[in-house]
CSV table of C-alpha atoms in Angstrom, one decimal:
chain,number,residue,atom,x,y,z
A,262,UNK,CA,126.5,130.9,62.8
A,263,UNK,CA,126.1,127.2,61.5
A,264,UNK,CA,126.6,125.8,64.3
A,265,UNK,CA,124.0,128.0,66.3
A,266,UNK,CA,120.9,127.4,63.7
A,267,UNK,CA,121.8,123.5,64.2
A,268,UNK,CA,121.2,123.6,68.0
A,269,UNK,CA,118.3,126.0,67.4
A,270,UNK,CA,117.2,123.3,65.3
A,271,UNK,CA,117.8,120.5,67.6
A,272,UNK,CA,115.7,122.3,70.3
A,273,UNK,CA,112.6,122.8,67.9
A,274,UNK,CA,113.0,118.8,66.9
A,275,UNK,CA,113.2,117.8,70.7
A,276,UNK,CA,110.4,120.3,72.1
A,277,UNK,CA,106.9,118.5,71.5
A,278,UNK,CA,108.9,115.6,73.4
A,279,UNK,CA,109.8,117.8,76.3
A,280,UNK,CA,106.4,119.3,76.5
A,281,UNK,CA,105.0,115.4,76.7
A,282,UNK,CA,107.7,114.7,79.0
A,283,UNK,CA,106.5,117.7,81.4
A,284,UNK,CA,102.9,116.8,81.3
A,285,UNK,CA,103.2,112.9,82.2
A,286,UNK,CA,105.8,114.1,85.0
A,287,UNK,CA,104.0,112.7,88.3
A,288,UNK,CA,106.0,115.6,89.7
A,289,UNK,CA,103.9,118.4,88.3
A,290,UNK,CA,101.4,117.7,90.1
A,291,UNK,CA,102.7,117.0,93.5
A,292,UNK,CA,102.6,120.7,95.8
A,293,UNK,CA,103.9,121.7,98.7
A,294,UNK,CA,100.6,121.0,100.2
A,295,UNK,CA,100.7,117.3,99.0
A,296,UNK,CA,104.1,116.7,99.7
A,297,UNK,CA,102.9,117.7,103.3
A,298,UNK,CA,100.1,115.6,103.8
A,299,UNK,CA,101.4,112.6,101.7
A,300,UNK,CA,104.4,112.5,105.1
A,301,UNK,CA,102.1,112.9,107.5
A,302,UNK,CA,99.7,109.7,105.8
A,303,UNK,CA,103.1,107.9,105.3
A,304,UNK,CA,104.3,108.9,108.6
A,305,UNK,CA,101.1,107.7,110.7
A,306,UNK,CA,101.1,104.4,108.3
A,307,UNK,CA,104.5,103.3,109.8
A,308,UNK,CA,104.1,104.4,113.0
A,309,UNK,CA,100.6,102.8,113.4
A,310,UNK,CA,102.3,99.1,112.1
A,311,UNK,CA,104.9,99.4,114.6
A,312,UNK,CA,102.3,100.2,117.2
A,313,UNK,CA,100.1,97.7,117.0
A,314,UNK,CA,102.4,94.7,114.8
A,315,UNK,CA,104.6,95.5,118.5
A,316,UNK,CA,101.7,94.5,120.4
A,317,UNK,CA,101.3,91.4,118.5
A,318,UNK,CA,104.6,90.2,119.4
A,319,UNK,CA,104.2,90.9,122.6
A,320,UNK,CA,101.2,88.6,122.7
A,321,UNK,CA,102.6,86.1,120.3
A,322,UNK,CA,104.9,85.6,122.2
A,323,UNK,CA,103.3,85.3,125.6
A,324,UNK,CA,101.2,82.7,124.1
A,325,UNK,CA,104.3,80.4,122.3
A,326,UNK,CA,106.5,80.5,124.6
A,327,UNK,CA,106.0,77.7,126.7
A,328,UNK,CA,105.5,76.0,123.1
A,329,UNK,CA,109.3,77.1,121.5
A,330,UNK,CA,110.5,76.2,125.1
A,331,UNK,CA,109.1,72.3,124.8
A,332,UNK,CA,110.0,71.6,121.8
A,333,UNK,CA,113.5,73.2,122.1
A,334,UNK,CA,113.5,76.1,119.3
A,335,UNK,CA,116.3,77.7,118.4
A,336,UNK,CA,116.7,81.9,119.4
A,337,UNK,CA,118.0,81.9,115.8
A,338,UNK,CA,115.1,80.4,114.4
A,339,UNK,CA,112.5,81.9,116.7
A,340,UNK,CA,113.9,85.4,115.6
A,341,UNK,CA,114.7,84.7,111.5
A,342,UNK,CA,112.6,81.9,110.4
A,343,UNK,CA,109.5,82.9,112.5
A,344,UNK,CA,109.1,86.5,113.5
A,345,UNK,CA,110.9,87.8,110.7
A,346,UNK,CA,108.6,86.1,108.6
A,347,UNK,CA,105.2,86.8,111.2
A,348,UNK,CA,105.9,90.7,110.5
A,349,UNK,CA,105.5,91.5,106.9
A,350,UNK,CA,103.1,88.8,106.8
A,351,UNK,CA,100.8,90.3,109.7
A,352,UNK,CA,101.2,93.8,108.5
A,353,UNK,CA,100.5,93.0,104.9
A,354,UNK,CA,97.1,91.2,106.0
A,355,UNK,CA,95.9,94.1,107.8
A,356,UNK,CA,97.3,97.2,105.7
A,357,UNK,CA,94.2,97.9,105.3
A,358,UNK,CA,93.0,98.4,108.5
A,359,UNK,CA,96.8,100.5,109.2
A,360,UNK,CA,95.5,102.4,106.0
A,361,UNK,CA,92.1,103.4,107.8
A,362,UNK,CA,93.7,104.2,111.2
A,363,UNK,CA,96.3,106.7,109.9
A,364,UNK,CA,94.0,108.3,107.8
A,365,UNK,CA,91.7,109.0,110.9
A,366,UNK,CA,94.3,109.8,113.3
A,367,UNK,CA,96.4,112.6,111.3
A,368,UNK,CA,93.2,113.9,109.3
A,369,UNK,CA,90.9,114.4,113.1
A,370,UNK,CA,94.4,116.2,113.8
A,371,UNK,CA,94.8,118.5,110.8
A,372,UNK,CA,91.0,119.6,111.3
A,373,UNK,CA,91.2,120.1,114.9
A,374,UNK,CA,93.5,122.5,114.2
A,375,UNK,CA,91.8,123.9,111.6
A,376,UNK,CA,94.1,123.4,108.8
A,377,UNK,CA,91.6,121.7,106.7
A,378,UNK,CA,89.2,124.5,107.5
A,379,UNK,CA,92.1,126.8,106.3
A,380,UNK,CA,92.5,124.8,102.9
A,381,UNK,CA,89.0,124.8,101.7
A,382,UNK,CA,88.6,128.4,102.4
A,383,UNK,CA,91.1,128.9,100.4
A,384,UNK,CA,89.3,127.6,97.7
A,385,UNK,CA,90.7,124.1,97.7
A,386,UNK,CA,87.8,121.7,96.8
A,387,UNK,CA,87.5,118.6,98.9
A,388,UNK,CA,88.0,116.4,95.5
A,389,UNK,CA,91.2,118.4,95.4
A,390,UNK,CA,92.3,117.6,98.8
A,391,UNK,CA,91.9,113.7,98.7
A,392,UNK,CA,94.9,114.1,95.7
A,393,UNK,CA,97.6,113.2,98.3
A,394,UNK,CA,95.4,111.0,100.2
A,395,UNK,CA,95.3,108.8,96.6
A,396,UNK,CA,98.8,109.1,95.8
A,397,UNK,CA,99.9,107.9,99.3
A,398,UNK,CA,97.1,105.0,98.6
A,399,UNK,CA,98.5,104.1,95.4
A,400,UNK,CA,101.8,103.8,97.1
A,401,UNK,CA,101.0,101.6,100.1
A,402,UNK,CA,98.8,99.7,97.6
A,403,UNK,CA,102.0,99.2,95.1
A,404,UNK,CA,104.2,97.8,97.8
A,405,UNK,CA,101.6,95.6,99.3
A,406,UNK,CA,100.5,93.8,96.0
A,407,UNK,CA,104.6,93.2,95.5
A,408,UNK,CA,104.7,91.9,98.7
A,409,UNK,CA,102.1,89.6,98.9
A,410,UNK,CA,102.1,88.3,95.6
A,411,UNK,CA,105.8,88.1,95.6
A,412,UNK,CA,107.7,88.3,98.0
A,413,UNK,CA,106.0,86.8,101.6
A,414,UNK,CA,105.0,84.0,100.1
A,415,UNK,CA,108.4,82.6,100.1
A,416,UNK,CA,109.0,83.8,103.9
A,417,UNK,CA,105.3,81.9,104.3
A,418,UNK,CA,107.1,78.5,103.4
A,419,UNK,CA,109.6,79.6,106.3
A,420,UNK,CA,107.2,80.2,108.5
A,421,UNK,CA,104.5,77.7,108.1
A,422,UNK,CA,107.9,74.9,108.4
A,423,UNK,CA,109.3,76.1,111.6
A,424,UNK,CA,105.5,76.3,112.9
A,425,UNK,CA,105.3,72.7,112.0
A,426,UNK,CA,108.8,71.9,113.8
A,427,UNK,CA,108.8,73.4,117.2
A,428,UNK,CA,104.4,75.3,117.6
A,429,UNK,CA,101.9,73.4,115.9
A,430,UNK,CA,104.2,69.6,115.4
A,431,UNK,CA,101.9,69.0,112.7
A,432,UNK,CA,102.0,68.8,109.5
A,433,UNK,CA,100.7,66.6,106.1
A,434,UNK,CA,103.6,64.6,104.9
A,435,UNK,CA,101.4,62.0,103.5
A,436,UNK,CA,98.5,61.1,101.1
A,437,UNK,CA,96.5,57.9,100.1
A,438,UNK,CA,94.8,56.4,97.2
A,439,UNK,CA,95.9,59.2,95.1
A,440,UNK,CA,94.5,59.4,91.3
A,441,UNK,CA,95.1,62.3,88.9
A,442,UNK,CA,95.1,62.8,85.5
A,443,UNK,CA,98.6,63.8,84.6
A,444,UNK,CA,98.2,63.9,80.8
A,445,UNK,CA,95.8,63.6,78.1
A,446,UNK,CA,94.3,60.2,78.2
A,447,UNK,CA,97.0,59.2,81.1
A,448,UNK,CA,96.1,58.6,85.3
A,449,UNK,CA,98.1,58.3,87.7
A,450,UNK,CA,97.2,56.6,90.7
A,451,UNK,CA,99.8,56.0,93.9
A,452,UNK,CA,98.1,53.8,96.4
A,453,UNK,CA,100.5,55.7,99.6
A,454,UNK,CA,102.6,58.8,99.5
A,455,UNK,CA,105.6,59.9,101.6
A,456,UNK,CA,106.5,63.4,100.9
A,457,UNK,CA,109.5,63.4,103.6
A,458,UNK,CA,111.0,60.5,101.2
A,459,UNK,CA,109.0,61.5,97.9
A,460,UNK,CA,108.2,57.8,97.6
A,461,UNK,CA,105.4,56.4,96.5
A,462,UNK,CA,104.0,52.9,97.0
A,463,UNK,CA,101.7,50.6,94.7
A,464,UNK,CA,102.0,53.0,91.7
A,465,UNK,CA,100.0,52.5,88.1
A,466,UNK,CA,100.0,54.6,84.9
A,467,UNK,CA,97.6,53.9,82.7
A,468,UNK,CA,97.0,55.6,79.0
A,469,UNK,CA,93.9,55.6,76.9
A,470,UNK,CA,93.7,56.0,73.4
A,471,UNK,CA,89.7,56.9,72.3
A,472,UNK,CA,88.2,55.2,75.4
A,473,UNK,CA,90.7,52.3,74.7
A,474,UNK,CA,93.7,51.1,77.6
A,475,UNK,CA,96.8,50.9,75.6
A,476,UNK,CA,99.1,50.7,77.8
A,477,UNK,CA,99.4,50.0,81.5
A,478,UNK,CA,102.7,50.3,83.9
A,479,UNK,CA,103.1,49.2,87.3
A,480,UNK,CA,105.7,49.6,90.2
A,481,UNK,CA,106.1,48.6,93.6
A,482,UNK,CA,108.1,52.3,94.7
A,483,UNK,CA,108.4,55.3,92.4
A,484,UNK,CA,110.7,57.4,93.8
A,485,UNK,CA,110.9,61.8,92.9
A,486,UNK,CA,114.5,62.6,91.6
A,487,UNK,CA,115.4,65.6,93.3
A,488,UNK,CA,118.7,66.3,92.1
A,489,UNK,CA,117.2,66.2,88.5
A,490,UNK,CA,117.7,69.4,86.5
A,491,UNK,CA,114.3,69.2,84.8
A,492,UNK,CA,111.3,68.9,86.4
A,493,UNK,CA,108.9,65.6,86.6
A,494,UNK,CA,111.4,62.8,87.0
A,495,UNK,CA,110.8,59.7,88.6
A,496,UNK,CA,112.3,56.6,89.2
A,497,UNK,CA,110.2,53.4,89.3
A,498,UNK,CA,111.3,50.0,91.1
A,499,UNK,CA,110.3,46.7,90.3
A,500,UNK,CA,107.9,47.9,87.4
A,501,UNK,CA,106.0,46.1,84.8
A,502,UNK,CA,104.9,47.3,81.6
A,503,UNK,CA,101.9,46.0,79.7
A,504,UNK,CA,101.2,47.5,76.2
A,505,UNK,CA,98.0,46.8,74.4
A,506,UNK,CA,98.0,46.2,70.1
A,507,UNK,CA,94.6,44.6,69.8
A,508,UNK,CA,94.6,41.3,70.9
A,509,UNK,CA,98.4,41.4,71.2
A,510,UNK,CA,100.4,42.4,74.7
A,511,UNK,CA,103.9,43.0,74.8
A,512,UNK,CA,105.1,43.0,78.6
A,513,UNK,CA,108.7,44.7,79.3
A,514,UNK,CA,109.5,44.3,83.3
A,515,UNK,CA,112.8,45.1,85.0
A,516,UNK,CA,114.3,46.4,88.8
A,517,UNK,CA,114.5,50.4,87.9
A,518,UNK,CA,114.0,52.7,85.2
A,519,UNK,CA,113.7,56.4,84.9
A,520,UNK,CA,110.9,57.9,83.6
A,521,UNK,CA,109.4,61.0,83.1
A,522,UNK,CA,105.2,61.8,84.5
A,523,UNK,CA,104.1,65.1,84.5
A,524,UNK,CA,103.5,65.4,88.3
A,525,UNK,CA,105.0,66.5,91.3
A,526,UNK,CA,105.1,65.7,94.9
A,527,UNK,CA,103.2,69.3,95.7
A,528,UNK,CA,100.5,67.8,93.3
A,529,UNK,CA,100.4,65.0,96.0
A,530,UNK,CA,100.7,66.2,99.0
A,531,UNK,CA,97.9,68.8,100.0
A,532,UNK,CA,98.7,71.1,103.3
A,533,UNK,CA,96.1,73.9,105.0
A,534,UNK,CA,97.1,76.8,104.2
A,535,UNK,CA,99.2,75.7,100.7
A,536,UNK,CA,97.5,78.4,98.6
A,537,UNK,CA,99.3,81.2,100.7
A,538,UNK,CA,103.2,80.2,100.0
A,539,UNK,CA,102.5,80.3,96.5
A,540,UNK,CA,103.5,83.5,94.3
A,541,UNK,CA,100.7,84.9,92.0
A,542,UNK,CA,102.4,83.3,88.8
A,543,UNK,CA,103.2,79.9,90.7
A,544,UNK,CA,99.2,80.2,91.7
A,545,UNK,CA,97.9,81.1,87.9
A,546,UNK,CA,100.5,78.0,87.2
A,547,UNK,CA,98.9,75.9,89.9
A,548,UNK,CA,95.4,76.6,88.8
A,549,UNK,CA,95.8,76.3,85.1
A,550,UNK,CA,97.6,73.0,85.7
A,551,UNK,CA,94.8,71.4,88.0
A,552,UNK,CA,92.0,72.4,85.4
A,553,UNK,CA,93.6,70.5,82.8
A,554,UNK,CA,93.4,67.3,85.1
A,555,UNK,CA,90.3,68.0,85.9
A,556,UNK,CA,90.5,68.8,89.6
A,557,UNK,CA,88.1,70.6,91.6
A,558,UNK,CA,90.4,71.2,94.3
A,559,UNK,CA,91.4,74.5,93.4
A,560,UNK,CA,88.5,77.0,94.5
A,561,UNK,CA,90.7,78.3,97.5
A,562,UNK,CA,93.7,79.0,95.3
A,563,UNK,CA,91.5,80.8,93.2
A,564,UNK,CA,89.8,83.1,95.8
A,565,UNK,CA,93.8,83.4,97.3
A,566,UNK,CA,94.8,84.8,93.4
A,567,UNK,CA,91.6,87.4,93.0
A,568,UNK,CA,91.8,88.0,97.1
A,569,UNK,CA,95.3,89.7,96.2
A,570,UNK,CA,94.4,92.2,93.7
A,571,UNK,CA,91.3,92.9,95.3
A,572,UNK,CA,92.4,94.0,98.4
A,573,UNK,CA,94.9,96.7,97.2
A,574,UNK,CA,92.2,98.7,95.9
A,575,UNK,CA,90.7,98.3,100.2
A,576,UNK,CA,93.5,101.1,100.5
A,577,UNK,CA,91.6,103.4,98.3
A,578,UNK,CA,88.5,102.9,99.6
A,579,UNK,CA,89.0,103.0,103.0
A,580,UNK,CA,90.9,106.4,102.6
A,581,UNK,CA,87.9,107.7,101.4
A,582,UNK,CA,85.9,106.6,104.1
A,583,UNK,CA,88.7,107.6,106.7
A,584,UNK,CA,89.1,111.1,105.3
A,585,UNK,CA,85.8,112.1,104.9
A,586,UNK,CA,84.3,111.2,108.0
A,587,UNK,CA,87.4,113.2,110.0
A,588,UNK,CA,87.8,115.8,107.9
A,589,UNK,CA,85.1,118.3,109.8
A,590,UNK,CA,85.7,119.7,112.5
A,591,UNK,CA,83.7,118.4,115.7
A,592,UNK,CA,83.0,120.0,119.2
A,593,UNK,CA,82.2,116.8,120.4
A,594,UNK,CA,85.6,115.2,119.7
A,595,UNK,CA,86.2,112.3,116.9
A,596,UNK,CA,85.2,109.8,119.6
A,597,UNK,CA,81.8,108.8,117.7
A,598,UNK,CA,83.3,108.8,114.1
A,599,UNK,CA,86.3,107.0,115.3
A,600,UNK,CA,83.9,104.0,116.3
A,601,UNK,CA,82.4,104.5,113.0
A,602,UNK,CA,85.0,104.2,111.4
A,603,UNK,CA,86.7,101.3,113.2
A,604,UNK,CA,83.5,99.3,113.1
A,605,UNK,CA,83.4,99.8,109.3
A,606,UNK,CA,87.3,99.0,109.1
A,607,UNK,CA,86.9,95.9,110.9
A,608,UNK,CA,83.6,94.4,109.2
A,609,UNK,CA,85.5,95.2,105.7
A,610,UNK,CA,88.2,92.4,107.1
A,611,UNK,CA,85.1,90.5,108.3
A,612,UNK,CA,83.5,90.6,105.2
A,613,UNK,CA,86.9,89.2,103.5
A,614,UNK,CA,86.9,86.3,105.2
A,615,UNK,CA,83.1,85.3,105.4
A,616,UNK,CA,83.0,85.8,101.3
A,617,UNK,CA,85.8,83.5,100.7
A,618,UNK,CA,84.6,81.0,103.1
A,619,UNK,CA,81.8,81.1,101.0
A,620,UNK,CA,83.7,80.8,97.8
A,621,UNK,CA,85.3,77.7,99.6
A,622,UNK,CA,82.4,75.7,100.6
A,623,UNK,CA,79.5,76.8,98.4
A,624,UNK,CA,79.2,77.4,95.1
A,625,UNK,CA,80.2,81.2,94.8
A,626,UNK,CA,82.4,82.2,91.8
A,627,UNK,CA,86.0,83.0,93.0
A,628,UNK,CA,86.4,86.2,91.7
A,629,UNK,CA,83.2,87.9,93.1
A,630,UNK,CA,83.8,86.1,96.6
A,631,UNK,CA,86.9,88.6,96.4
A,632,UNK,CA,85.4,91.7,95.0
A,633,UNK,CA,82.0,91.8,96.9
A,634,UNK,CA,83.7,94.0,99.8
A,635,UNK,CA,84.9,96.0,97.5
A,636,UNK,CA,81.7,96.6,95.8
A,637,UNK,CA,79.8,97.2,98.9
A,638,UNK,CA,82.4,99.2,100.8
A,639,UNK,CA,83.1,101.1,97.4
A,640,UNK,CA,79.1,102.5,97.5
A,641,UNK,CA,79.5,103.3,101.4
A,642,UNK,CA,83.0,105.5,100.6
A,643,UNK,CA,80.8,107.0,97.3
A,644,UNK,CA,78.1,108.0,100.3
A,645,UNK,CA,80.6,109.2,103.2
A,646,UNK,CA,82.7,111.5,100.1
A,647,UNK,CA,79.1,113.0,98.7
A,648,UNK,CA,78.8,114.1,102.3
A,649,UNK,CA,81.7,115.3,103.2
A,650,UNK,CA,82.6,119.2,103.6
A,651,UNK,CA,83.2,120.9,100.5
């Protein structure tokens, strides 16, 4: 008898936080009806980036092969290093657009045959339909922020080095009359760079104390130590000290020393398309780093940070747009609302690139050179889902 008022007791304790645990339960609101269209968004999403990333290839290839063969690349490295890499990166750029195609193509199916019809005679409101079209959104949206702020960027460094090697046989390995602030009070300036060798030639450090030099070093090579297990160490050769104490100077000189500056040699060395092998936390890093030395050379690893989170929200909107201009049922075939659709698609990714070009080389804030398609294409998918059929 104990025992059974103890567990009826236990379940009365433990009931408020089942009832929360059954209302925040993404399940509960996931129907058959959902769980139906969510596989056939899914489905059409993978099938249409196999479709056309396939294509790609198939072009990419026809275009680099006399390349790879010239400059003697390796099948191995071709397949790994490059087209392993080319995917994700490829597909993750234009989700997007995949988004928007799969969204018209299995939605112009469901209403020609009238299953849509079916649902919101039913009483299902159009509001209520779009449910599954969100949830597959948020999904494609979740893996494509991991992916591109984590986990292509490193593949991007694989890529962008064997296109360098064997396609393109360029790349920036060296820098001149370099100057940075690498400290409070304390520049740097290396007069020739070689990032192959991370030497540098005709070096000077100089710190300032209120305005004031107080000390100045010199070297003929300063060399980054690479095996180091903390970061910023250098070795300088054949330096020369100088430190000023008012109208005294105390000069140390010697062959090597080791020393440590707060720079590195991808502070130096400057490469198109840098901003894209960089995760989002190495970026915020980057940035916050450059700003304190007073660079202005970080506007395009800005607009690549905000361009990031900006662009998983292109999911949503273009899901809205997709479904509600297929949703109704045409005579005349989806032909003309296909082209709609496609020309809209395509002058979102337009509109992408011509805002942070802008960012780039005018004087455009960063973060609204990323949002501004958003905001616009956000009042377009606000007019296409006050027209659609309810």
């Amino acid at each position: 008898m104990k025992l059974r008022k103890t567990a009826r007791a236990i379940k009365r304790l433990f009931r408020p936080f089942a009832r929360l645990m059954a209302f925040v339960n993404p399940f509960r609101y996931i129907k058959k009806i959902d769980r139906y269209i969510i596989g056939k968004f899914i489905g059409t999403y993978i099938y249409s980036i196999i479709l056309i990333i396939s294509i790609s290839i198939v072009f990419d290839v026809n275009e680099n092969l006399a390349k790879f063969t010239t400059n003697h690349a390796p099948l191995r490295a071709i397949v790994f290093d490059y087209y392993a890499n080319f995917v994700p990166y490829f597909a993750n750029l234009f989700s997007p657009l995949f988004v928007f195609i799969a969204v018209i193509f299995f939605t112009s199916k469901l209403a020609g045959n009238s299953e849509i019809i079916a649902m919101l005679a039913c009483g299902m409101s159009f509001k209520r339909l779009l449910r599954p079209y969100m949830i597959s959104a948020a999904l494609i949206s979740i893996l494509n922020f991991t992916l591109g702020a984590y986990v292509i960027p490193k593949g991007t460094v694989i890529r962008h080095d064997f296109e360098s090697l064997y396609k393109n046989n360029k790349k920036n390995t060296s820098a001149s009359n370099v100057q940075l602030q690498v400290g409070k009070g304390v520049i740097a300036y290396i007069q020739q760079y070689d990032d192959v060798s991370k030497t540098g030639y005709g070096f000077s450090l100089d710190k300032f104390e209120n305005k004031k030099l107080v000390s100045h070093m010199t070297a003929n090579v300063i060399k980054y130590d690479t095996i180091s297990d903390s970061r910023y160490q250098w070795r300088a050769v054949n330096y020369k000290i100088r430190t000023l104490k008012g109208m005294r100077e105390q000069i140390k000189s010697g062959t090597e020393i080791d020393t440590m500056i707060m720079m590195e040699p991808m502070d130096l060395v400057f490469s198109k398309g840098q901003q894209e092998t960089f995760t989002s936390p190495e970026l915020l890093r980057y940035i916050s780093k450059q700003k304190d030395r007073g660079s202005s050379n970080v506007v395009q690893y800005e607009v690549e940070y905000h361009k990031r989170i900006a662009s998983c929200f292109a999911s949503f909107i273009l899901t809205v747009i997709g479904a509600s201009l297929s949703a109704r049922k045409r005579k005349g075939g989806m032909g003309l609302y296909l082209g709609i659709g496609m020309a809209l698609s395509f002058s979102y990714i337009l509109l992408q690139t011509v805002s942070s070009t802008f960012a780039i080389n005018a004087d455009t804030p960063p973060v609204l050179a990323a949002w501004i398609p958003n905001l616009l294409y956000f009042a377009i998918a606000y007019y296409c889902f006050k027209k659609a059929p309810n």
